[in-house]
Coordinates of C-alpha atoms and ligand atoms in Angstrom, one line a residue:
M133 CA -135.1 108.6 72.0
A134 CA -138.1 106.9 73.7
S135 CA -137.1 103.6 75.2
D136 CA -140.0 101.8 73.4
E137 CA -138.7 102.7 70.0
P138 CA -136.9 99.9 68.1
R139 CA -133.1 100.4 68.1
R140 CA -131.1 100.3 64.9
P141 CA -128.7 97.3 64.8
A142 CA -125.1 98.3 65.3
P143 CA -121.8 96.6 64.3
V144 CA -120.1 94.5 67.0
P145 CA -116.4 95.1 66.9
D146 CA -114.3 91.9 67.1
E147 CA -110.6 91.3 67.6
A148 CA -109.8 91.8 63.9
S149 CA -111.9 95.0 63.5
A150 CA -111.1 96.5 66.9
P151 CA -108.4 99.0 65.6
F152 CA -110.9 100.3 63.0
F153 CA -113.6 101.0 65.6
E154 CA -111.1 102.3 68.2
G155 CA -109.9 104.7 65.5
A156 CA -113.5 105.8 64.7
R157 CA -114.0 106.7 68.4
R158 CA -110.9 108.9 68.2
G159 CA -112.1 110.5 64.9
K160 CA -109.6 108.6 62.7
L161 CA -110.4 106.4 59.7
M162 CA -108.0 103.5 60.4
L163 CA -107.2 101.0 57.6
Q164 CA -104.7 98.3 57.1
R165 CA -101.7 99.1 55.0
C166 CA -99.1 96.7 53.7
R167 CA -95.6 97.6 55.1
T168 CA -94.0 95.7 52.2
C169 CA -95.7 97.3 49.1
G170 CA -97.8 100.2 50.6
V171 CA -101.2 99.0 49.4
W172 CA -104.2 99.9 51.6
H173 CA -106.8 97.4 52.5
M174 CA -110.5 97.4 53.5
P175 CA -111.9 95.2 54.9
V176 CA -109.4 93.5 57.3
R177 CA -107.4 90.6 55.9
P178 CA -104.5 88.5 57.2
V179 CA -102.3 89.0 54.1
C180 CA -101.8 91.7 51.4
D181 CA -103.8 91.0 48.2
A182 CA -101.1 92.6 46.2
C183 CA -97.9 91.0 47.4
L184 CA -99.1 88.3 49.9
S185 CA -97.0 89.8 52.7
D186 CA -98.4 89.3 56.2
D187 CA -96.6 92.5 57.4
L188 CA -99.7 94.7 57.7
E189 CA -100.1 97.7 59.9
W190 CA -103.0 100.0 60.9
A191 CA -102.7 103.6 59.7
A192 CA -104.9 106.6 59.5
A193 CA -106.4 107.2 56.0
S194 CA -107.1 110.8 54.8
G195 CA -110.8 110.3 55.1
K196 CA -111.2 111.7 51.6
G197 CA -112.7 110.0 48.6
E198 CA -115.5 110.1 46.0
V199 CA -118.8 108.5 45.5
Y200 CA -118.2 105.2 43.5
T201 CA -121.9 104.1 43.4
F202 CA -125.0 104.4 45.5
A203 CA -128.6 103.1 45.9
F204 CA -131.6 104.0 47.9
M205 CA -133.3 101.8 50.5
H206 CA -137.1 102.2 50.5
Y207 CA -138.1 99.0 52.2
V208 CA -137.9 98.7 56.0
Y209 CA -136.0 95.5 56.6
H210 CA -135.6 96.4 60.3
P211 CA -138.0 98.5 62.4
G212 CA -135.0 100.5 63.7
F213 CA -134.7 102.1 60.2
A214 CA -138.4 102.9 59.8
K215 CA -137.8 106.6 60.2
E216 CA -134.8 106.6 57.9
V217 CA -136.3 105.4 54.7
P218 CA -135.5 106.3 52.0
Y219 CA -131.9 106.3 53.0
N220 CA -128.8 106.0 50.8
L221 CA -126.3 103.1 50.7
T222 CA -123.2 104.6 49.2
V223 CA -119.9 103.0 48.2
V224 CA -117.1 105.5 48.6
K225 CA -113.8 105.0 46.8
L226 CA -111.2 106.3 49.2
D227 CA -108.2 108.4 47.9
E228 CA -106.0 105.5 49.3
G229 CA -107.7 103.0 46.9
P230 CA -110.1 100.8 48.9
V231 CA -113.8 101.2 48.6
M232 CA -116.1 101.1 51.6
E233 CA -119.9 100.9 52.1
T234 CA -121.3 103.8 54.1
N235 CA -124.1 106.4 54.2
L236 CA -123.8 109.8 52.8
V237 CA -125.1 112.5 55.2
G238 CA -125.4 116.2 55.0
C239 CA -127.1 116.3 51.6
D240 CA -130.4 115.4 50.0
N241 CA -130.4 112.0 48.3
R242 CA -131.4 113.7 45.0
D243 CA -128.0 115.6 45.1
I244 CA -125.8 112.4 45.2
V245 CA -123.9 111.8 42.0
I246 CA -121.1 109.4 41.1
G247 CA -117.7 111.1 41.4
M248 CA -118.9 113.5 44.1
P249 CA -116.0 114.4 46.4
V250 CA -116.7 113.4 50.0
E251 CA -115.0 113.3 53.4
V252 CA -115.4 111.2 56.5
L253 CA -117.2 112.2 59.6
F254 CA -118.1 110.0 62.6
E255 CA -121.4 109.1 64.1
E256 CA -121.5 107.8 67.7
L257 CA -124.1 105.0 67.9
S258 CA -123.4 104.1 71.5
E259 CA -120.6 104.5 74.0
E260 CA -118.9 101.5 72.5
V261 CA -119.5 102.0 68.8
T262 CA -118.8 104.9 66.5
V263 CA -119.1 104.5 62.7
P264 CA -117.6 106.5 59.9
K265 CA -120.0 108.2 57.5
F266 CA -119.4 110.6 54.6
R267 CA -120.5 114.0 53.6
P268 CA -120.0 116.2 50.5
R269 CA -116.6 117.8 50.4
A270 CA -115.9 121.2 48.8
T271 CA -112.9 121.2 46.4
A272 CA -110.8 124.2 46.1
Ligands
ZN1024 ZN1 -98.3 94.2 49.9

């Protein structure tokens, strides 16, 4: 990329989200899971929504899910995305239960449908930050 091109903004991991981003760098979709009742959580929280336990652990999710909903961005809110529009903002419902906002890659926007099976892949934005994205998944 030419150095004069505007850079896309990237997430800045903090103490609470560090395990998520460290997992992404290793190719794992890490989520919080309650050790008391087994419910998975996304985003990070101090206590379980289901049972109020504070005994949460980080565990690798399957990385599989389905499209819950989606929209297309046509307006350039940041110059770093000028070449990306129209891009999709997709909410994936993970097999473990939580939903997460992401982008679907590896398919045309016109082919995205609610309920489409998807799987995670990882995009390295910089040496420090890798983010999960999703692509269509074949079902056998
Ligand atoms: Zn719980």
